[in-house]
mmCIF file of C-alpha atoms in Angstrom:
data_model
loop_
_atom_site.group_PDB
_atom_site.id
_atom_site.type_symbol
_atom_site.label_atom_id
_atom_site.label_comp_id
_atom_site.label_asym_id
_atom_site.label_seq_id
_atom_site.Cartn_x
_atom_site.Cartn_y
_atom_site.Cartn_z
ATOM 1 C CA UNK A 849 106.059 -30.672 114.547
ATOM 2 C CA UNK A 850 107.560 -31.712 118.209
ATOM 3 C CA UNK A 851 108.873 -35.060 118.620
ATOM 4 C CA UNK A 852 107.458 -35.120 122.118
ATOM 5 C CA UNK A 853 104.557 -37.367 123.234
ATOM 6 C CA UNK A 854 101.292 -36.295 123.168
ATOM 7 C CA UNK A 855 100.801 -36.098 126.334
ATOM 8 C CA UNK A 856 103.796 -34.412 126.934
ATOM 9 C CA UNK A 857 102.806 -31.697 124.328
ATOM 10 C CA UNK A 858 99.342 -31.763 126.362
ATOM 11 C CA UNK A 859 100.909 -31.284 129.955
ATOM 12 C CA UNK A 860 102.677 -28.027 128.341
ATOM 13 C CA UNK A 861 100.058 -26.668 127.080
ATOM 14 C CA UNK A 862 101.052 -27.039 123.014
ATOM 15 C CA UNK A 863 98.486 -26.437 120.721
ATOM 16 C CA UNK A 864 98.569 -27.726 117.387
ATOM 17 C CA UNK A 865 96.594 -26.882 114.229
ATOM 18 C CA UNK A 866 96.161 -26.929 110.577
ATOM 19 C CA UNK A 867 94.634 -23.755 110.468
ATOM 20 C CA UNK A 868 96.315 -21.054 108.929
ATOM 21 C CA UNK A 869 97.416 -18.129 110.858
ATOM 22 C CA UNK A 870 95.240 -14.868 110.517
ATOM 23 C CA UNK A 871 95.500 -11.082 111.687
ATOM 24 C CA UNK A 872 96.715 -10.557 115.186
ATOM 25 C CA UNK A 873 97.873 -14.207 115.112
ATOM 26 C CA UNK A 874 101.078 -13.059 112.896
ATOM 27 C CA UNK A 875 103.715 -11.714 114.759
ATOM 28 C CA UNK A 876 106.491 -11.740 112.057
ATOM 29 C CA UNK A 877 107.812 -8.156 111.632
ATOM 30 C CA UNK A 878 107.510 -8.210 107.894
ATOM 31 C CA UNK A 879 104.993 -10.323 105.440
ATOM 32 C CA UNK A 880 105.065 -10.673 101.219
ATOM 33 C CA UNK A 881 101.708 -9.393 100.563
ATOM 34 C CA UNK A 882 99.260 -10.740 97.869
ATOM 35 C CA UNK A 883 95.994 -8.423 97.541
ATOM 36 C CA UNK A 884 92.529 -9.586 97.114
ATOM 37 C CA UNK A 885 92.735 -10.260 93.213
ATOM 38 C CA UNK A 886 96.043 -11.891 93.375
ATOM 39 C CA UNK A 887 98.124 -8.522 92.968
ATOM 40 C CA UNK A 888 101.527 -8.934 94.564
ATOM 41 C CA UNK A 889 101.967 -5.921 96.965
ATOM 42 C CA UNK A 890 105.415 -6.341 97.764
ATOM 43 C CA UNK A 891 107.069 -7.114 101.501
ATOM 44 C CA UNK A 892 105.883 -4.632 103.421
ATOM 45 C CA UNK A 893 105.122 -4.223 107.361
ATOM 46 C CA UNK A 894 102.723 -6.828 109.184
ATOM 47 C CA UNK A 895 101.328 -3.619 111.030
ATOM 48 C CA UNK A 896 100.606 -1.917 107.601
ATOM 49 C CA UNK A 897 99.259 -5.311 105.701
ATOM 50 C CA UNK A 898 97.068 -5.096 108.817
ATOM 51 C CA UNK A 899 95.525 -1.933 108.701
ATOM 52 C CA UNK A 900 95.102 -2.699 104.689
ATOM 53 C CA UNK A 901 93.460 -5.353 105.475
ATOM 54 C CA UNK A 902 91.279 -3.440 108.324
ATOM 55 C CA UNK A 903 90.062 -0.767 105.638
ATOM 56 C CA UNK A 904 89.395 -3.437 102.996
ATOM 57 C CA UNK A 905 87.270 -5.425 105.724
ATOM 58 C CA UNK A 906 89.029 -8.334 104.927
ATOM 59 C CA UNK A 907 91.147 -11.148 106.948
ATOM 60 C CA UNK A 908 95.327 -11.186 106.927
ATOM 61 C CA UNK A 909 95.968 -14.452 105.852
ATOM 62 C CA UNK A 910 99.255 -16.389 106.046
ATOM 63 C CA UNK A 911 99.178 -18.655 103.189
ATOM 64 C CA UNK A 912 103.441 -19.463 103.168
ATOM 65 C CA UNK A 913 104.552 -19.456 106.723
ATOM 66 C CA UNK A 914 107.957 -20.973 106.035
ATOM 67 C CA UNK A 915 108.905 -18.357 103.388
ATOM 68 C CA UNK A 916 111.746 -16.170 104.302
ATOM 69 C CA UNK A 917 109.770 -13.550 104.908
ATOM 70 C CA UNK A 918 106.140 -15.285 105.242
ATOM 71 C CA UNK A 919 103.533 -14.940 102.392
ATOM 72 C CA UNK A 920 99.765 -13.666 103.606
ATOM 73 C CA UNK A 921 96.809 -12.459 101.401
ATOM 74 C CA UNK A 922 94.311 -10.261 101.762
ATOM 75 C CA UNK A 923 90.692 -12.277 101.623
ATOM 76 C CA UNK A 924 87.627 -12.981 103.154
ATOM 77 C CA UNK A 925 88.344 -15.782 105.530
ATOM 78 C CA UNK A 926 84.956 -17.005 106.358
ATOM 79 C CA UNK A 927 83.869 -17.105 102.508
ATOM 80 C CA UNK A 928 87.262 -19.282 102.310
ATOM 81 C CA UNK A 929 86.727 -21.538 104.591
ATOM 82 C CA UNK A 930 83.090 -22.114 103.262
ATOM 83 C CA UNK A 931 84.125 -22.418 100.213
ATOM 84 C CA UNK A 932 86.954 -25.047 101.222
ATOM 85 C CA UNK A 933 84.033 -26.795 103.026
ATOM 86 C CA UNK A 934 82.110 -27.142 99.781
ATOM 87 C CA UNK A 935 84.712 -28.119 97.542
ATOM 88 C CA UNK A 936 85.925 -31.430 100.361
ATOM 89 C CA UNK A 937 82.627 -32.221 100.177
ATOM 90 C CA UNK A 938 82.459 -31.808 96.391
ATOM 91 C CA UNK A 939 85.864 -34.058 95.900
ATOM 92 C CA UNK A 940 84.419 -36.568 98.459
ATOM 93 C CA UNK A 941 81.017 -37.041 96.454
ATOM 94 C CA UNK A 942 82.650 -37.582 92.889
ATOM 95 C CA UNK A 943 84.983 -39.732 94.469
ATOM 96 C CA UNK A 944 85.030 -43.040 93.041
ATOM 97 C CA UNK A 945 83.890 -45.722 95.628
ATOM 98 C CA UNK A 946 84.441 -49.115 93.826
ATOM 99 C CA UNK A 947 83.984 -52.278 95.916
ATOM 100 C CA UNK A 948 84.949 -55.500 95.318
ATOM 101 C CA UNK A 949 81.700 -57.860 95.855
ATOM 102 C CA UNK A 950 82.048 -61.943 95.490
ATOM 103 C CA UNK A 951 79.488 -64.580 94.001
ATOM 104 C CA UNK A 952 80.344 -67.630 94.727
ATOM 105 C CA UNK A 953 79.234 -71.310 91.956
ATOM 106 C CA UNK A 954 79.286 -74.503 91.921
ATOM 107 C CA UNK A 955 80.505 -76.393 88.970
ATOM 108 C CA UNK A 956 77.259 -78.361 88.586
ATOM 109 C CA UNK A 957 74.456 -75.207 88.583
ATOM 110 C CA UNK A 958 71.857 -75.019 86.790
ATOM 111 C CA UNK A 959 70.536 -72.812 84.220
ATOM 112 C CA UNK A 960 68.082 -70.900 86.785
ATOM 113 C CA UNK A 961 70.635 -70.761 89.519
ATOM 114 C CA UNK A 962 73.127 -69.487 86.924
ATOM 115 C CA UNK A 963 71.041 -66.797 85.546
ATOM 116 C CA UNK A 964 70.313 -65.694 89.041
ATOM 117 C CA UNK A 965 73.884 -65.124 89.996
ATOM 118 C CA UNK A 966 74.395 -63.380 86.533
ATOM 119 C CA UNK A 967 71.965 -60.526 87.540
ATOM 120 C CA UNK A 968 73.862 -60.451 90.921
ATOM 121 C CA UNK A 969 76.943 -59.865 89.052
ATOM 122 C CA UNK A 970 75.173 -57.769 86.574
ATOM 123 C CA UNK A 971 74.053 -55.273 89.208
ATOM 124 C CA UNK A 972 76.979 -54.909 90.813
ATOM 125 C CA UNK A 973 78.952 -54.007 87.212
ATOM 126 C CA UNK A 974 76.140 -51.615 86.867
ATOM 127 C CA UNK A 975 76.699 -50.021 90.362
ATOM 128 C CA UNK A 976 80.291 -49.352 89.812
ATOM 129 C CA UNK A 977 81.985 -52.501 91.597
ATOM 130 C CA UNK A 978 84.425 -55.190 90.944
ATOM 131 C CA UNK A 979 83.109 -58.462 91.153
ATOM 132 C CA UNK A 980 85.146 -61.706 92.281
ATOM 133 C CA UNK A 981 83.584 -64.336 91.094
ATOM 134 C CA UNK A 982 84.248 -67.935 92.665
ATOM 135 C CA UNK A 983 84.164 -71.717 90.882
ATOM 136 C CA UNK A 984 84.217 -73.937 94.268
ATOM 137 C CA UNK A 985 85.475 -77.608 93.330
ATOM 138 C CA UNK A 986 84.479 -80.975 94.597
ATOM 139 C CA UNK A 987 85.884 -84.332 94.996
ATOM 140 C CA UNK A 988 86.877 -85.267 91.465
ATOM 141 C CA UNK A 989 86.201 -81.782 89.867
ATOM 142 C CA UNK A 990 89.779 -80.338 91.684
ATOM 143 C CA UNK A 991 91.640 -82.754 89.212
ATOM 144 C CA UNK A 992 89.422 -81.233 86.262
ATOM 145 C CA UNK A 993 89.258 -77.714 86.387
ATOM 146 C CA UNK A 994 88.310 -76.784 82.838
ATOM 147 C CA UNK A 995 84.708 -77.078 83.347
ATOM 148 C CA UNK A 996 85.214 -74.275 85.816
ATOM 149 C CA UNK A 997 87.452 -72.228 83.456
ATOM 150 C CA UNK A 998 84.626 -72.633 80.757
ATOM 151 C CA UNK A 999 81.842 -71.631 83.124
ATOM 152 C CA UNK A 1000 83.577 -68.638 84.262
ATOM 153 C CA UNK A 1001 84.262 -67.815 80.825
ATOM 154 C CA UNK A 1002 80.470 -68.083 79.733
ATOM 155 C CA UNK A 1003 79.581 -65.658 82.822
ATOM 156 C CA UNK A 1004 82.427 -62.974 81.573
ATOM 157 C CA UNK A 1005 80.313 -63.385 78.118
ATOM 158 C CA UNK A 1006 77.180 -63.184 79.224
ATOM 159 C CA UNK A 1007 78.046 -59.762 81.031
ATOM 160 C CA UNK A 1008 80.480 -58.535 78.084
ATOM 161 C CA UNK A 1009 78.125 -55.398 77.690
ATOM 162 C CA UNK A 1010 78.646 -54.535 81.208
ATOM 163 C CA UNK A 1011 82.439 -55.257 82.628
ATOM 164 C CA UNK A 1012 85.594 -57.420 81.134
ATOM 165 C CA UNK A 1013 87.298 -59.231 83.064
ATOM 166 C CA UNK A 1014 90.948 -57.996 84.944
ATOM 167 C CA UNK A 1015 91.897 -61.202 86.665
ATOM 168 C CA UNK A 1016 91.595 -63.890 83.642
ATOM 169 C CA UNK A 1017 90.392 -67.388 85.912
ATOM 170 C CA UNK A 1018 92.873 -69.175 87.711
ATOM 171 C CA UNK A 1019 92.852 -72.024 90.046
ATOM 172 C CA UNK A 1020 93.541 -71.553 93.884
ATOM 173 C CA UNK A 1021 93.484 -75.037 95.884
ATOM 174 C CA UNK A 1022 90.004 -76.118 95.840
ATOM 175 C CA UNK A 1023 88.884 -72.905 93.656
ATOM 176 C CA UNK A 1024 89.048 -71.177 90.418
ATOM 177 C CA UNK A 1025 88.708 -67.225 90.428
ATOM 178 C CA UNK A 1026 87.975 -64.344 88.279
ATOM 179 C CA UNK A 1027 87.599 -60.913 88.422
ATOM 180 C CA UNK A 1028 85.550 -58.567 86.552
ATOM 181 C CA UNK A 1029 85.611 -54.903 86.392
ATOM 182 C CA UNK A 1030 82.865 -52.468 85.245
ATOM 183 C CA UNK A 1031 83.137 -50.973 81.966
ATOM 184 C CA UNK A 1032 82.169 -47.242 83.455
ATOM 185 C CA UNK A 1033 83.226 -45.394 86.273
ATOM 186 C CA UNK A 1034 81.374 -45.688 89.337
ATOM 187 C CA UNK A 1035 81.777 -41.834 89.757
ATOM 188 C CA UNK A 1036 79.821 -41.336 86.790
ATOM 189 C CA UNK A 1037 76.976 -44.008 88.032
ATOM 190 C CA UNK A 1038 76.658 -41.814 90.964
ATOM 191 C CA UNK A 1039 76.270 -38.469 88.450
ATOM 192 C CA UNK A 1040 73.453 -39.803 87.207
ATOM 193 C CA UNK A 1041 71.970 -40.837 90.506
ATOM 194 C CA UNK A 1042 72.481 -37.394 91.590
ATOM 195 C CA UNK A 1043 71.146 -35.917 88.140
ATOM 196 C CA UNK A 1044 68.120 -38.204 88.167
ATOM 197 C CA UNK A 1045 67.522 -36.785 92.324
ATOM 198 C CA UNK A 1046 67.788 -33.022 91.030
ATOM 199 C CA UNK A 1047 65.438 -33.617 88.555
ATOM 200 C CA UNK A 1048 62.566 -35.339 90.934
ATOM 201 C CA UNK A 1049 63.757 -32.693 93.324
ATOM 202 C CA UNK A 1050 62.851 -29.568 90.920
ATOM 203 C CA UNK A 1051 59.574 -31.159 89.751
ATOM 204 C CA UNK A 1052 58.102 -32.026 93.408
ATOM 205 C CA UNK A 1053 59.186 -28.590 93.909
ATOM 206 C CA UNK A 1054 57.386 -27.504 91.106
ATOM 207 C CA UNK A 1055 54.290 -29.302 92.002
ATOM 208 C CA UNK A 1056 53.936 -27.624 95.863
ATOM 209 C CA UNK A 1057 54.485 -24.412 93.748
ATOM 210 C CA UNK A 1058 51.480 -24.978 91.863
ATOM 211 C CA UNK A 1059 49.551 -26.423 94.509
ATOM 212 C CA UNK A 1060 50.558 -23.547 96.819
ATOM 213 C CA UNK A 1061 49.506 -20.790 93.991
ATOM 214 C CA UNK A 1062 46.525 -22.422 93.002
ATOM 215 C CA UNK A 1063 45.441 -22.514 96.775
ATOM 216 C CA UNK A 1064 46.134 -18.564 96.747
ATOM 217 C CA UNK A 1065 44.374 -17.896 93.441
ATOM 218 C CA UNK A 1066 41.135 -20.029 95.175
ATOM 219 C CA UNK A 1067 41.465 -18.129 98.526
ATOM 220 C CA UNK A 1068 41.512 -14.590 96.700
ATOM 221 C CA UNK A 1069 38.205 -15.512 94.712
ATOM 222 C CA UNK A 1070 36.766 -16.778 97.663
ATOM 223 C CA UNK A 1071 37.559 -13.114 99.923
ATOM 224 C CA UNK A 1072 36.726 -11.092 96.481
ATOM 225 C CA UNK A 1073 33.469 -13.023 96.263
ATOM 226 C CA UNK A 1074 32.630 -13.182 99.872
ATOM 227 C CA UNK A 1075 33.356 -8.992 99.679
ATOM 228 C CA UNK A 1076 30.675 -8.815 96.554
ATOM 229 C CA UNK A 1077 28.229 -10.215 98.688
ATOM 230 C CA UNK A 1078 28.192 -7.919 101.459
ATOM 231 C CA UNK A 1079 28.891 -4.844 99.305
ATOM 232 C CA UNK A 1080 25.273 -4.860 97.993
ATOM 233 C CA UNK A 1081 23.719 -5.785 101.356
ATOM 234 C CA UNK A 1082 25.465 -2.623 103.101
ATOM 235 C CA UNK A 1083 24.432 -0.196 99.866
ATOM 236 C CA UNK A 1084 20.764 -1.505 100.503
ATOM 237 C CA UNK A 1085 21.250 -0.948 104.388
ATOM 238 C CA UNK A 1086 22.788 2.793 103.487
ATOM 239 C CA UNK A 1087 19.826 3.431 101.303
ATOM 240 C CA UNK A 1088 17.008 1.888 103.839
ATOM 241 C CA UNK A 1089 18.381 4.441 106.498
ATOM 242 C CA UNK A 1090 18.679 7.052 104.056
ATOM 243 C CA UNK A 1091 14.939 6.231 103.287
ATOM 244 C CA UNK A 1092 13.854 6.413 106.815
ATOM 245 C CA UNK A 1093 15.789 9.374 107.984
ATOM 246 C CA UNK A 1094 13.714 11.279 104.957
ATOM 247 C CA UNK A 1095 10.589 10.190 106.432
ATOM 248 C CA UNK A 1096 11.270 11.684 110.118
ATOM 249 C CA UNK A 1097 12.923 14.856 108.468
ATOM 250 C CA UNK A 1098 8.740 14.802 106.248
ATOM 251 C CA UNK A 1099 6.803 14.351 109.331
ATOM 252 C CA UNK A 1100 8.523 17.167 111.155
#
């Protein structure tokens, strides 16, 4: 890549991309070409990988452009870019996420207050995330810190079945801090989010589909009845004029 500013490399007209040379675009005399299944072809002409490429109806791809002479394969290159698409968005959706999130004590809480803050920190273990976890001193308590050590040490306890702690407590002016970590993955958290979503996803599905063919079955029995009803009335309309064109054919 030029070393130039960009808005040199703007005022010049230089265009720069990630994106992968394709047909016309290579101008190299000779390429190494890879077929469609992975074959290696062999160097051979960029005119005649072309025209393979042409009666395969596939793309010319240059996958090695700094080889000596430049790699290209033979594939669909709008399947490959949607399938590139998917898979970024794949990676980015199992990617684990973890944040760190902070509860803050006091040294003197009580038992209510405390259990509160537990199911903070509880929740956030479940959800995947780190949780700092703050003793705040007062006064007289800075020159005592084990109280604080001791609290924080009943907390990690308390939530044993959920995270252990990485960062055992340790004072820090005016504050003593741990950190606990969650026993699973948030990745796999968010797997079971997602399974949880398929599977109310496929049954609402499953519930219009019902709905939908029950509302078919009920509007065919309601055409096939409303058709049994006026079959009879036009039989007995066919035989009343059959009746009275007998009776002008008699009289005549």
């Amino acid at each position: 890549m030029s070393d130039e500013p960009r808005e040199e490399q703007q005022r010049i007209g230089v265009i720069i991309s990630d994106e992968p040379r394709i047909n016309d675009e290579i101008r190299v005399p000779q390429v190494r070409l890879i077929g469609p299944k992975g074959e290696q072809v062999g160097v051979i002409a960029t005119s005649v990988a072309l025209n393979l490429a042409k009666e395969a109806n596939l793309d010319l791809v240059e996958v090695a452009p700094n080889a000596k002479p430049p790699v290209a394969k033979l594939i669909d290159y709008g399947k490959f870019k949607y399938n590139e698409k998917i898979k970024a968005r794949e990676a980015r959706r199992n990617q684990s996420t973890a944040e760190i999130k902070e509860i803050r004590f006091r040294l003197k809480i009580d038992d209510h207050d405390f259990d509160v803050k537990k199911g903070h920190v509880t929740r956030f273990l479940n959800g995947g995330d780190k949780v700092k976890v703050t003793i705040m001193l007062r006064g007289r308590e800075i020159s005592r810190p084990i109280g604080g050590v001791e609290l924080l040490q009943r907390l990690a306890d308390d939530v044993a079945e959920y995270g252990t702690i990485e960062s055992k407590p340790k004072q820090e002016g005016r504050n003593i801090i741990m950190t606990l970590a969650p026993k699973g993955k948030k990745v796999h958290t968010q797997s079971e989010q997602r399974r949880r979503g398929a599977e109310s996803r496929a049954e609402r599905q499953a519930r219009q589909a019902a709905r939908l063919a029950a509302k078919q079955e009920a509007q065919a029995q309601a055409v096939a009845e409303a058709k049994a009803s006026v079959s009879p009335q036009t039989s007995d309309m066919k035989k009343q004029t059959s009746k009275e064109g007998s009776n002008a054919e008699d009289e005549n």
